[in-house]
Coordinates of N, CA and C in Angstrom, one line a residue:
Chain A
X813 N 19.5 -4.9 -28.8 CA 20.1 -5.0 -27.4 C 19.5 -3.8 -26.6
X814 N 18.9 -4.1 -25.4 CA 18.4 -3.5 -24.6 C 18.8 -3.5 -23.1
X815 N 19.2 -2.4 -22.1 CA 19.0 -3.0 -20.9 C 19.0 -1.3 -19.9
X816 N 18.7 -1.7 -18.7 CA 19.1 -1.1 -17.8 C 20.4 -0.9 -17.0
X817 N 21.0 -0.8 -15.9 CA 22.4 -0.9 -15.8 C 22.4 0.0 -15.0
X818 N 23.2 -0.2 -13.4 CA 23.9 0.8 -12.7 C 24.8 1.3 -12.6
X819 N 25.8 0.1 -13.7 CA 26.9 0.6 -13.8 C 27.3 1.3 -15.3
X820 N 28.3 2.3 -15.2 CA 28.9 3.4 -16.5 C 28.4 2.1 -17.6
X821 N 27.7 3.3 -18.9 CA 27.9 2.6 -19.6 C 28.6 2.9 -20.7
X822 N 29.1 1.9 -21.3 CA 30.1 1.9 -22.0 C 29.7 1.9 -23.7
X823 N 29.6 3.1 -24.0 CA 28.9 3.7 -25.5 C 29.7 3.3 -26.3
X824 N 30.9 2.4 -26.3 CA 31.8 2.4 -27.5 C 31.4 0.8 -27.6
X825 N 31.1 0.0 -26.8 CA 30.4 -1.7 -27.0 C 29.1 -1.8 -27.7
X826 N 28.4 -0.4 -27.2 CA 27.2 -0.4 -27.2 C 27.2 0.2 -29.3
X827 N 27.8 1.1 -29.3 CA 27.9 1.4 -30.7 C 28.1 0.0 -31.6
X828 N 29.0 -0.7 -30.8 CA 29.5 -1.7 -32.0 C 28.6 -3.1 -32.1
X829 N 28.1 -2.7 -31.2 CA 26.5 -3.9 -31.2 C 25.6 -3.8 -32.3
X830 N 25.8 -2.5 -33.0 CA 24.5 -2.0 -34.2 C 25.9 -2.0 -35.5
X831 N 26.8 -2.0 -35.0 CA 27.7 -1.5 -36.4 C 27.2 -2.9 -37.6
X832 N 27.6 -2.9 -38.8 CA 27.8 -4.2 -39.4 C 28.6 -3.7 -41.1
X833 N 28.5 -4.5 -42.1 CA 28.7 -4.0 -43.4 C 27.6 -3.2 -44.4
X834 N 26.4 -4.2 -43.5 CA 25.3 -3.7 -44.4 C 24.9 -2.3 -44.0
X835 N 25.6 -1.3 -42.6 CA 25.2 0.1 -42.3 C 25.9 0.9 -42.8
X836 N 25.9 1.4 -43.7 CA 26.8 2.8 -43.7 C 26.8 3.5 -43.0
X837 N 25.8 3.8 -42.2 CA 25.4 5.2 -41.1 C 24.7 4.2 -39.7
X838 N 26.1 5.4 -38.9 CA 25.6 5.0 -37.2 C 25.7 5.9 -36.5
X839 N 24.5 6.1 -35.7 CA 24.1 7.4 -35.3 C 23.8 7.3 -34.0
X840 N 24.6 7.2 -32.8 CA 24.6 7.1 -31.5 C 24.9 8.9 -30.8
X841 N 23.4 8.4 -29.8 CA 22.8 9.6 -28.9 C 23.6 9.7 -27.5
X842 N 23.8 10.2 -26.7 CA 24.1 10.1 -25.2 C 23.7 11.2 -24.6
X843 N 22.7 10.9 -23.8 CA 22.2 11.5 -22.7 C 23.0 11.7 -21.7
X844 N 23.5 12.9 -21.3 CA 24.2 13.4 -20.4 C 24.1 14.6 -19.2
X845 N 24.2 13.8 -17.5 CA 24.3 14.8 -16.5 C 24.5 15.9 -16.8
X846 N 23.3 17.0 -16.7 CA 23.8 18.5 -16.9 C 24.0 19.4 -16.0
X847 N 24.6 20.4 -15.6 CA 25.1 21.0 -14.6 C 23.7 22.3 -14.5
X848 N 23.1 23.2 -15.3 CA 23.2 24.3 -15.5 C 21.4 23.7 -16.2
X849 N 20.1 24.3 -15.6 CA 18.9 24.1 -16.1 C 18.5 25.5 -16.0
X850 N 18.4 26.1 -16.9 CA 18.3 27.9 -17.0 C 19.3 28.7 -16.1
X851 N 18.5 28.8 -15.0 CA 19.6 29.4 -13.9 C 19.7 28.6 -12.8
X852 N 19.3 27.3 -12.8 CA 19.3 26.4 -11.3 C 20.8 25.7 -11.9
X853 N 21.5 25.1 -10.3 CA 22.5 24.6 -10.9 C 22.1 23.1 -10.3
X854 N 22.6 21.5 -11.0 CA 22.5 20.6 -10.4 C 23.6 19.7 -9.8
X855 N 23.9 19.2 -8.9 CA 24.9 18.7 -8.3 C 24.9 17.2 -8.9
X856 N 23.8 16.5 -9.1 CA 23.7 14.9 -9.4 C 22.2 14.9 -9.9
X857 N 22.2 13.6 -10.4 CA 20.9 13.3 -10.7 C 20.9 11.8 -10.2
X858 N 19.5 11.4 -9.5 CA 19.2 9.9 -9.2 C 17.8 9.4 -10.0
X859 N 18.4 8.5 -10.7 CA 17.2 7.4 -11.9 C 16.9 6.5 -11.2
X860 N 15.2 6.5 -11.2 CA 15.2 5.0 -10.6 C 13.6 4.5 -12.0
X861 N 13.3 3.5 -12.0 CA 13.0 2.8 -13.1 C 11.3 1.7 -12.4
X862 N 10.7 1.8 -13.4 CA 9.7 0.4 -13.2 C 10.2 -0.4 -13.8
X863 N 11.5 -1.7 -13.5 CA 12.3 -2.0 -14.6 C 11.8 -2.8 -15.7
X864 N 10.8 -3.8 -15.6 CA 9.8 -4.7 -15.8 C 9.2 -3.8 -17.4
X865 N 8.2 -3.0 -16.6 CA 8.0 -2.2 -17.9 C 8.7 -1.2 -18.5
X866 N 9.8 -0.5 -18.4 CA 10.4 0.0 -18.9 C 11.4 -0.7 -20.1
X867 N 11.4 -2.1 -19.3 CA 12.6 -2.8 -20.2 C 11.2 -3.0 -21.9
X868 N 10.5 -3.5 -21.4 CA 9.5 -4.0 -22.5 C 8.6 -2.6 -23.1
X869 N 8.4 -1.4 -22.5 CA 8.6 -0.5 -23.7 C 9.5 -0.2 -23.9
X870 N 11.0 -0.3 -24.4 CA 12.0 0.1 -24.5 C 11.7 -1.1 -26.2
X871 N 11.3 -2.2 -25.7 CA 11.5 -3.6 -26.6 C 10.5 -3.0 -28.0
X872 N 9.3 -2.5 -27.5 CA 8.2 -2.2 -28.1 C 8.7 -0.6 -29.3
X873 N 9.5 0.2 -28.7 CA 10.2 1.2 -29.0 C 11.2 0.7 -30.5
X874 N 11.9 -0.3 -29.5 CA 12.9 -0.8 -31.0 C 11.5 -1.3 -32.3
X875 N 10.4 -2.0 -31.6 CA 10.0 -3.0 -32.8 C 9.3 -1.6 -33.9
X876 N 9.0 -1.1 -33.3 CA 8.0 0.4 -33.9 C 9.3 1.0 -34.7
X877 N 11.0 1.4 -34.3 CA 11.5 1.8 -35.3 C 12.1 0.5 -36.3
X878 N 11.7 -0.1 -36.2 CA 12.4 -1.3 -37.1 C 11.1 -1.4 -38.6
X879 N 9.9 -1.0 -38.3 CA 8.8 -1.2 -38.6 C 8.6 0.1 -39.7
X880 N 9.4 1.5 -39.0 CA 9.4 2.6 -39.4 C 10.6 2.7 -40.6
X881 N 11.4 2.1 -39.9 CA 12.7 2.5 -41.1 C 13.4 1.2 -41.2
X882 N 14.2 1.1 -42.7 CA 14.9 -0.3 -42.7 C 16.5 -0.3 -41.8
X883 N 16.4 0.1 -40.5 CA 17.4 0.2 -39.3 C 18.3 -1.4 -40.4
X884 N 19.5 -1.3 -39.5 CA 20.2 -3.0 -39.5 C 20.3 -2.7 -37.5
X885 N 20.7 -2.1 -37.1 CA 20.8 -2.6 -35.8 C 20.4 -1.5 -35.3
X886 N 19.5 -1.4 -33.3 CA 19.2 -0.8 -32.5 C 19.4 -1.0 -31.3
X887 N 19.8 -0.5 -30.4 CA 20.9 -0.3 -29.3 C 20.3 0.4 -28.0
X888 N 20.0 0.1 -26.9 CA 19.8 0.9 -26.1 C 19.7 0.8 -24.7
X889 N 20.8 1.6 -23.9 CA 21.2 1.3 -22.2 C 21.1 2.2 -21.4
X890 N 20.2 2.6 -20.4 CA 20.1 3.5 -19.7 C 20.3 3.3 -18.6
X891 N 21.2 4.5 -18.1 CA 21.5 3.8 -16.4 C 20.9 4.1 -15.4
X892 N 21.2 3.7 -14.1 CA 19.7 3.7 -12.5 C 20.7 4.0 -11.9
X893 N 20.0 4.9 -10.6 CA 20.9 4.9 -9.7 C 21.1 6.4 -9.3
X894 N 22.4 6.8 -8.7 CA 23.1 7.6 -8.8 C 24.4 9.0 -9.7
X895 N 23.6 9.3 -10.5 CA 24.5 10.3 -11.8 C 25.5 11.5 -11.3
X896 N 26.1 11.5 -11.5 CA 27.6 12.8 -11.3 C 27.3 13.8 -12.6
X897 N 27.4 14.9 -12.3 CA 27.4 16.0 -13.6 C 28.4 15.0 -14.5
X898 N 27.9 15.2 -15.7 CA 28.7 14.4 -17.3 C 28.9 13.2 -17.1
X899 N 27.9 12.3 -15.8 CA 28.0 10.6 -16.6 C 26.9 11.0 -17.7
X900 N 27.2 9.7 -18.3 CA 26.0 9.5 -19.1 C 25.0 8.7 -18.7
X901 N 24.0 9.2 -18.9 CA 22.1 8.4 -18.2 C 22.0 7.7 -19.4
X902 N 22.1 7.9 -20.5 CA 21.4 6.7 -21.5 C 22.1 7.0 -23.0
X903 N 22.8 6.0 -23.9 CA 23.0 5.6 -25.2 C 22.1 5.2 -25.8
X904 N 21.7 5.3 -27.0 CA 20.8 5.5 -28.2 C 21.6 5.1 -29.2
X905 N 21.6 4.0 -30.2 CA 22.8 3.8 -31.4 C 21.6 3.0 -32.1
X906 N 21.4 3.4 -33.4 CA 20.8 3.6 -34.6 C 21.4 2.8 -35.8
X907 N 21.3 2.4 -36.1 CA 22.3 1.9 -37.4 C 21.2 1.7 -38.7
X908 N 21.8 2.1 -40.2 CA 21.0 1.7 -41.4 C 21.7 1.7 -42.5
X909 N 21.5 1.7 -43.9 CA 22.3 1.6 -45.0 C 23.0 3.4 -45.3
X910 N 21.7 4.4 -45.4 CA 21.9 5.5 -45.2 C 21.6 6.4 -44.3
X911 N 22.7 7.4 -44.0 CA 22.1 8.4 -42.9 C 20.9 9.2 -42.9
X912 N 20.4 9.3 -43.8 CA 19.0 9.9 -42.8 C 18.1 9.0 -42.3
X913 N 18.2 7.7 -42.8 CA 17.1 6.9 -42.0 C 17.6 6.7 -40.2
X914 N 19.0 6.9 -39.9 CA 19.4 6.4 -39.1 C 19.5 8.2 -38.1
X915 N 19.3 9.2 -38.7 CA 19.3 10.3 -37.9 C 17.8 10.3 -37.9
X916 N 17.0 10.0 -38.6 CA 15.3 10.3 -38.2 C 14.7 9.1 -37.2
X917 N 15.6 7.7 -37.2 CA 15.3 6.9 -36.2 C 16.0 7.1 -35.0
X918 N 17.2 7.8 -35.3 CA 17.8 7.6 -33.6 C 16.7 8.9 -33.1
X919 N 16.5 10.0 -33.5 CA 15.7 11.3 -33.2 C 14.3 10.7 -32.6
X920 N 13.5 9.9 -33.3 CA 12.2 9.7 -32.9 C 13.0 8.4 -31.8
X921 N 13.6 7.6 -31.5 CA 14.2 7.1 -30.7 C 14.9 7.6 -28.9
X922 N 15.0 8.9 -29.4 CA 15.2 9.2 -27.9 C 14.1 10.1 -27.4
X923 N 13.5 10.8 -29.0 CA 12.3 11.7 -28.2 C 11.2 10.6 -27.4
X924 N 11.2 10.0 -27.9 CA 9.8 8.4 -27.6 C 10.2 8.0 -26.2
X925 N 11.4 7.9 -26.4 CA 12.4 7.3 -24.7 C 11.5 8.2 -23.5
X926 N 11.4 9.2 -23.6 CA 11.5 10.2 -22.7 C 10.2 10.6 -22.3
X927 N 9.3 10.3 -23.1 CA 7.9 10.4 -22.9 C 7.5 9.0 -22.4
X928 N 7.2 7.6 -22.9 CA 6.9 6.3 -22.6 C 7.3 5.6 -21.6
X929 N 9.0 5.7 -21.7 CA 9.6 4.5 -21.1 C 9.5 5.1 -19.3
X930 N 8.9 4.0 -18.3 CA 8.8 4.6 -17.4 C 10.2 4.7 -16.5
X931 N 10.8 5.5 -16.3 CA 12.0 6.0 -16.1 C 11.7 7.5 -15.5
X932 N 12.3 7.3 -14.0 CA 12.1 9.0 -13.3 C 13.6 9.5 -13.1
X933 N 13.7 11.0 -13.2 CA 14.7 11.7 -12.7 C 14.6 12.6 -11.4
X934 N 15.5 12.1 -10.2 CA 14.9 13.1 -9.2 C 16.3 14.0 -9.5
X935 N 16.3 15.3 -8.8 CA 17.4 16.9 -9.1 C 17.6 17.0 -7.6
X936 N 18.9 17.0 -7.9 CA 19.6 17.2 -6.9 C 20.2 18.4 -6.9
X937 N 19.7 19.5 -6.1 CA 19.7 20.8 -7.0 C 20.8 21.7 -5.7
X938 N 21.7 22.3 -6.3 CA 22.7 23.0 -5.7 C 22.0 23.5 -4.0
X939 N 21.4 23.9 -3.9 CA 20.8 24.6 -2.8 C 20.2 23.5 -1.7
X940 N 20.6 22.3 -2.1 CA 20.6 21.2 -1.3 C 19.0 20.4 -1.3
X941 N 18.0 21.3 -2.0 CA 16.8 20.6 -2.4 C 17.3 19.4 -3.6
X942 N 15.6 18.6 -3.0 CA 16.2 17.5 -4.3 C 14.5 17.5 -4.6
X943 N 14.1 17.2 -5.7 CA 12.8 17.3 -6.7 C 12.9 16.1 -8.2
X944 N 11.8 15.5 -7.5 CA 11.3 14.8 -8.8 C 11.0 15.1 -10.1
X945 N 11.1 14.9 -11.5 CA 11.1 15.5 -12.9 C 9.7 14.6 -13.2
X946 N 8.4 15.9 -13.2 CA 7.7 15.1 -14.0 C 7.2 15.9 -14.4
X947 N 7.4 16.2 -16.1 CA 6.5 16.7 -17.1 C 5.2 17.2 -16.6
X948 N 4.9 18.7 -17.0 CA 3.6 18.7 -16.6 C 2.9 18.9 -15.1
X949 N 3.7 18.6 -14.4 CA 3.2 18.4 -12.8 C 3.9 19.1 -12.3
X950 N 3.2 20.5 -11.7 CA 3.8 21.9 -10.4 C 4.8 21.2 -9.9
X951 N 5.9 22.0 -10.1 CA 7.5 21.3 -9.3 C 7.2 20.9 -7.7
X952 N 6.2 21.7 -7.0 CA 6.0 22.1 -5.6 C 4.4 21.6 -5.1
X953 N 3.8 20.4 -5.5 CA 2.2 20.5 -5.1 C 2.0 21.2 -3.7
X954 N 0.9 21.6 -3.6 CA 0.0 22.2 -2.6 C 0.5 21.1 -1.5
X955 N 0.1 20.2 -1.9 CA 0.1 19.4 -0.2 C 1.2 19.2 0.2
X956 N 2.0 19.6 -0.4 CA 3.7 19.3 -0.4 C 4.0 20.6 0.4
X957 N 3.3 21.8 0.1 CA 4.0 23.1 0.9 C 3.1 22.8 3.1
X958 N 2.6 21.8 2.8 CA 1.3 22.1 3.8 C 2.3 21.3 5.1
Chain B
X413 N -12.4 -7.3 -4.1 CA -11.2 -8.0 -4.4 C -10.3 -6.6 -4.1
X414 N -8.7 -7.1 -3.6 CA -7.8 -6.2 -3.3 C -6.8 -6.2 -4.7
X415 N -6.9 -4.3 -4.7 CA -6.1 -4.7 -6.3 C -4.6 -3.9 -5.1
X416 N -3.2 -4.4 -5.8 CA -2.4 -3.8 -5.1 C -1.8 -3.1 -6.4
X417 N -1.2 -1.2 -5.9 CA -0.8 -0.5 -6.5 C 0.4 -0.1 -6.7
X418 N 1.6 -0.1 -8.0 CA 2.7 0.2 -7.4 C 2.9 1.4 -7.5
X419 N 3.9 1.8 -6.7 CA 4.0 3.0 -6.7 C 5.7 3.5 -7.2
X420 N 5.8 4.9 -7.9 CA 7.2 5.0 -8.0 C 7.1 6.3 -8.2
X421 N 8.5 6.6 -8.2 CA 9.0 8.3 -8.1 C 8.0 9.1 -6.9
X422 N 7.6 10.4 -7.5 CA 7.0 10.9 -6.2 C 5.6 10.9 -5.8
X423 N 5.1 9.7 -6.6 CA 4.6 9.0 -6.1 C 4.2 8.3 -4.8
X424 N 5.4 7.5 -4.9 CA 6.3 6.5 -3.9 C 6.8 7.7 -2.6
X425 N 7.3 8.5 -3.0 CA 7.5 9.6 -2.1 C 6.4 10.1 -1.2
X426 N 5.3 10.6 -1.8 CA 4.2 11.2 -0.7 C 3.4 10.1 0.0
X427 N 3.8 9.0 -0.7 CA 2.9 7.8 0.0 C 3.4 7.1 0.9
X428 N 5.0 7.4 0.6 CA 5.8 6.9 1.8 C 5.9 5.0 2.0
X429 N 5.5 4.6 1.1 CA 5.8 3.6 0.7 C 5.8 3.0 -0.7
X430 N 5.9 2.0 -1.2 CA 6.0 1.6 -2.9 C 5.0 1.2 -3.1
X431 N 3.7 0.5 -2.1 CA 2.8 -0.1 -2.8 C 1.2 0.2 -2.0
X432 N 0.2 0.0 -2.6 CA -0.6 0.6 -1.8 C -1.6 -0.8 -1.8
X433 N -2.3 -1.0 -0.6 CA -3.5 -2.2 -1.3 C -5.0 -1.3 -1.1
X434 N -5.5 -1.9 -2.4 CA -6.5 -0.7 -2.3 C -8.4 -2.2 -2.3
X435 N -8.6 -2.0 -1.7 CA -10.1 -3.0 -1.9 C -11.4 -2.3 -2.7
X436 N -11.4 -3.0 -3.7 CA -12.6 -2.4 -4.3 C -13.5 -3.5 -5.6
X437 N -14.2 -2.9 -5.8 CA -15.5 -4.2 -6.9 C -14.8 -4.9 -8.0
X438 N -15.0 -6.0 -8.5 CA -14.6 -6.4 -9.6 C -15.2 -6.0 -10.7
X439 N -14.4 -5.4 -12.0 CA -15.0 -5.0 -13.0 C -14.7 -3.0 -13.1
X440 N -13.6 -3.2 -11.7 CA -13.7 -1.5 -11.5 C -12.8 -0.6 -12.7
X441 N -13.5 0.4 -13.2 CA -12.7 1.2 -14.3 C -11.3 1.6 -13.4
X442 N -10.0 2.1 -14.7 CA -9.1 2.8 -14.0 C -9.4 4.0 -12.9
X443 N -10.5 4.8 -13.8 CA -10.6 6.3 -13.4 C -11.3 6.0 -11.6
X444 N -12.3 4.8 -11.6 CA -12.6 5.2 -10.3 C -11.4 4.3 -9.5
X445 N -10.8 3.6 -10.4 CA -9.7 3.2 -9.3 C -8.5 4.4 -9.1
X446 N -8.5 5.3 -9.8 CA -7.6 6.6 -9.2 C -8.4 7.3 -8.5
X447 N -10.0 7.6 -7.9 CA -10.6 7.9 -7.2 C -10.7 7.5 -5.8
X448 N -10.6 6.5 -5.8 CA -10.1 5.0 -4.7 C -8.9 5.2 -3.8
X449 N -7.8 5.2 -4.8 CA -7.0 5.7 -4.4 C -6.1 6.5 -3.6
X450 N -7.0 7.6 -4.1 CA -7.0 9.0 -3.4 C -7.3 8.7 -2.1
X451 N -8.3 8.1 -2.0 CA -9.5 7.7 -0.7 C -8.3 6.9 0.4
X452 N -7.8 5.9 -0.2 CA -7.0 4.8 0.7 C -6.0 5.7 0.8
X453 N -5.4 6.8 0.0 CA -3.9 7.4 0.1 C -3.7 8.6 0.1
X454 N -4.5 9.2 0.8 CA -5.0 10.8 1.1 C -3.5 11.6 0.6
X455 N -2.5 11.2 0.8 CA -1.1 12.3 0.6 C -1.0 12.2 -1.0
X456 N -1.7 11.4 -1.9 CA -1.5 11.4 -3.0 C -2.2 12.4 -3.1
X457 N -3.1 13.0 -2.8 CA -4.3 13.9 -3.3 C -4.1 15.0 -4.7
X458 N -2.8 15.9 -4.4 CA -2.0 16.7 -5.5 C -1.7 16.1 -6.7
X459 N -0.9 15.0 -6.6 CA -0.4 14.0 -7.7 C -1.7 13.7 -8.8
X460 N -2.5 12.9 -7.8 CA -4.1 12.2 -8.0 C -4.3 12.5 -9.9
X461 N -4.5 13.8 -10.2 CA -4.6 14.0 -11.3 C -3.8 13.4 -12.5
X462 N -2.5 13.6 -12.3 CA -1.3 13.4 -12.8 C -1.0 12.1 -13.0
X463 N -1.6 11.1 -12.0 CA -0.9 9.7 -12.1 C -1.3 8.9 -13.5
X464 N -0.4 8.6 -14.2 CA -1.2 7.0 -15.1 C -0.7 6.0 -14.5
X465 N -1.8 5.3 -15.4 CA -1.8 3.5 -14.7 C -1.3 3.0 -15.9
X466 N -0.6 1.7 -15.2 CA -0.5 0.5 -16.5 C -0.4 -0.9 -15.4
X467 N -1.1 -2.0 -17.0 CA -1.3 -3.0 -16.4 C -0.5 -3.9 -17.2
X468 N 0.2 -5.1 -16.8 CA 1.0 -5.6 -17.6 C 1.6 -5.2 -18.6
X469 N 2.4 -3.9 -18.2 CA 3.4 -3.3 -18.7 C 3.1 -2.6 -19.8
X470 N 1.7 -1.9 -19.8 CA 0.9 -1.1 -20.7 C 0.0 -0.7 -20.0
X471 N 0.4 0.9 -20.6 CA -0.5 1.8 -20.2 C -1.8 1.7 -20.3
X472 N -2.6 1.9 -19.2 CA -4.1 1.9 -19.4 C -4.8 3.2 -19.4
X473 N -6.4 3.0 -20.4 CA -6.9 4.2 -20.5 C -7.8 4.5 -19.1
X474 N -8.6 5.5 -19.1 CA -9.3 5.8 -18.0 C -10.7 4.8 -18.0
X475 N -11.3 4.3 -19.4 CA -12.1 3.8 -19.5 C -11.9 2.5 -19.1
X476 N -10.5 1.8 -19.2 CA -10.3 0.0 -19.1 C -10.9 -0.5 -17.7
X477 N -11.7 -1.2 -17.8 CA -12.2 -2.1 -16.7 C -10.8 -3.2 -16.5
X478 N -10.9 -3.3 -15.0 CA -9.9 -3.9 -14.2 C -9.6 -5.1 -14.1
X479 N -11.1 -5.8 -13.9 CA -11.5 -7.4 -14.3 C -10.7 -8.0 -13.3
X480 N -10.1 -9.3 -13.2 CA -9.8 -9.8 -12.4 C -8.1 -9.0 -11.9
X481 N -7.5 -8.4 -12.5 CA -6.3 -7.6 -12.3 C -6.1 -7.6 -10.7
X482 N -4.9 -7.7 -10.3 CA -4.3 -7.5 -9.0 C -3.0 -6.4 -9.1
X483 N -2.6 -6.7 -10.1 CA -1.2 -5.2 -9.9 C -1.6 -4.6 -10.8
X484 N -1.8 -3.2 -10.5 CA -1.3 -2.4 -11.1 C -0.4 -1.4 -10.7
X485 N 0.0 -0.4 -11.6 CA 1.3 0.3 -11.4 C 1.3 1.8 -11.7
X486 N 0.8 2.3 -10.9 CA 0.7 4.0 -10.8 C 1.9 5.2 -10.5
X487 N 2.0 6.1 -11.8 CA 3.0 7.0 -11.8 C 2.7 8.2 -12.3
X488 N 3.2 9.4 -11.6 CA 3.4 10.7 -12.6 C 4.7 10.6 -13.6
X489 N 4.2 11.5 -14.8 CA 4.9 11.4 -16.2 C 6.5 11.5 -16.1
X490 N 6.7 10.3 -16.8 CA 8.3 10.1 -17.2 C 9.2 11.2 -17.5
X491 N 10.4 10.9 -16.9 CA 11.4 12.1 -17.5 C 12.6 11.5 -17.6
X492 N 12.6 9.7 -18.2 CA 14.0 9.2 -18.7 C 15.2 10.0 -19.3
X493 N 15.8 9.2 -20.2 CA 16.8 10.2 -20.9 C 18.2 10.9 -20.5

């Protein structure tokens, strides 16, 4: 199960989507609005999405851990939009017979999320600036101060 | 041939709009189509470096020839999660 969503998501449906008999171990992640990035403070965060490809590497993401580990179920809903300090931006749920396969799949599962899936965060940062999150790329370009 | 580009995050931002149409040769690599780019979308210039492309929902290398392609989809690096 896979999707995008504007609206709260609801990590307790989303867990029971991967539960079954055959899992012993369920290992759900939640990405959560943070207040406090070293010393900046943030007021909200807004996601917005290439939904099309995001949804389908998201698809490609499950088939690579299904491939990697004998999972029973994989789970994952990330939301768009508008974020409040402590919603949650995205659920991660993992399921397998034993827990470590299902702590090394949810793990390589959300780190993979965060590099691949095309998915932006802009900061909505106390001081009333707001800034795009992209890895790698001067918070401030040149032509941006000009 | 007009390839049209999408645009997102701040990307989308400095360009001031979501999509760009860029006219160029059939057969054109990514890399000179992010050179192209730059040309039709001067406020990208900073970014320019930074952007990847993907083409039906996969990432492309700098080497992929474009071929008959009409969208593709230009962005600086993900920060889901």
């Amino acid at each position: 199960m896979i999707e995008l969503t504007h609206d709260p998501i609801d990590y307790t449906q989303l867990t029971e989507r991967v539960r079954s008999d055959q899992a012993g171990a369920v290992v759900l992640f939640l990405g959560t609005v943070r207040e406090m990035t070293g010393s900046r403070q943030t007021l909200a965060l807004d996601y917005d999405a290439y939904p099309e490809m995001a949804l389908a590497q998201m698809q490609r993401l499950v088939e690579d851990i299904q491939q990697r580990w004998p999972v029973t179920g994989v789970a994952i809903s990330h939301r768009l939009g508008h974020l409040e300090l402590g919603d949650i931006s995205v659920a991660a749920a993992v399921s397998s017979p034993h827990r470590a396969q299902a702590f090394e799949a949810g793990r390589f599962l959300i780190d993979e999320l965060k590099v691949r899936v095309p998915i932006w965060k802009k900061e909505n940062w106390a001081d009333g600036s707001t800034e795009w999150v992209h890895p790698g790329v001067p918070s401030t370009a040149p032509a941006e101060q000009e | 041939m007009n390839v049209t580009v999408r645009l997102f995050a701040r990307a989308r931002e400095l360009a001031g709009q979501s999509e760009v149409c860029v006219n160029v040769p059939e057969g054109l690599t990514v890399a000179e189509l992010r050179h192209r780019l730059g040309q039709t979308c001067p406020e990208l210039k900073s970014l320019l470096p930074h952007l990847m492309f993907a083409v039906d929902n996969e990432y492309v290398s700098e080497a992929r020839c474009l071929g008959p392609t009409v969208e593709v989809a230009a962005f600086p690096p993900v920060s889901g999660g």
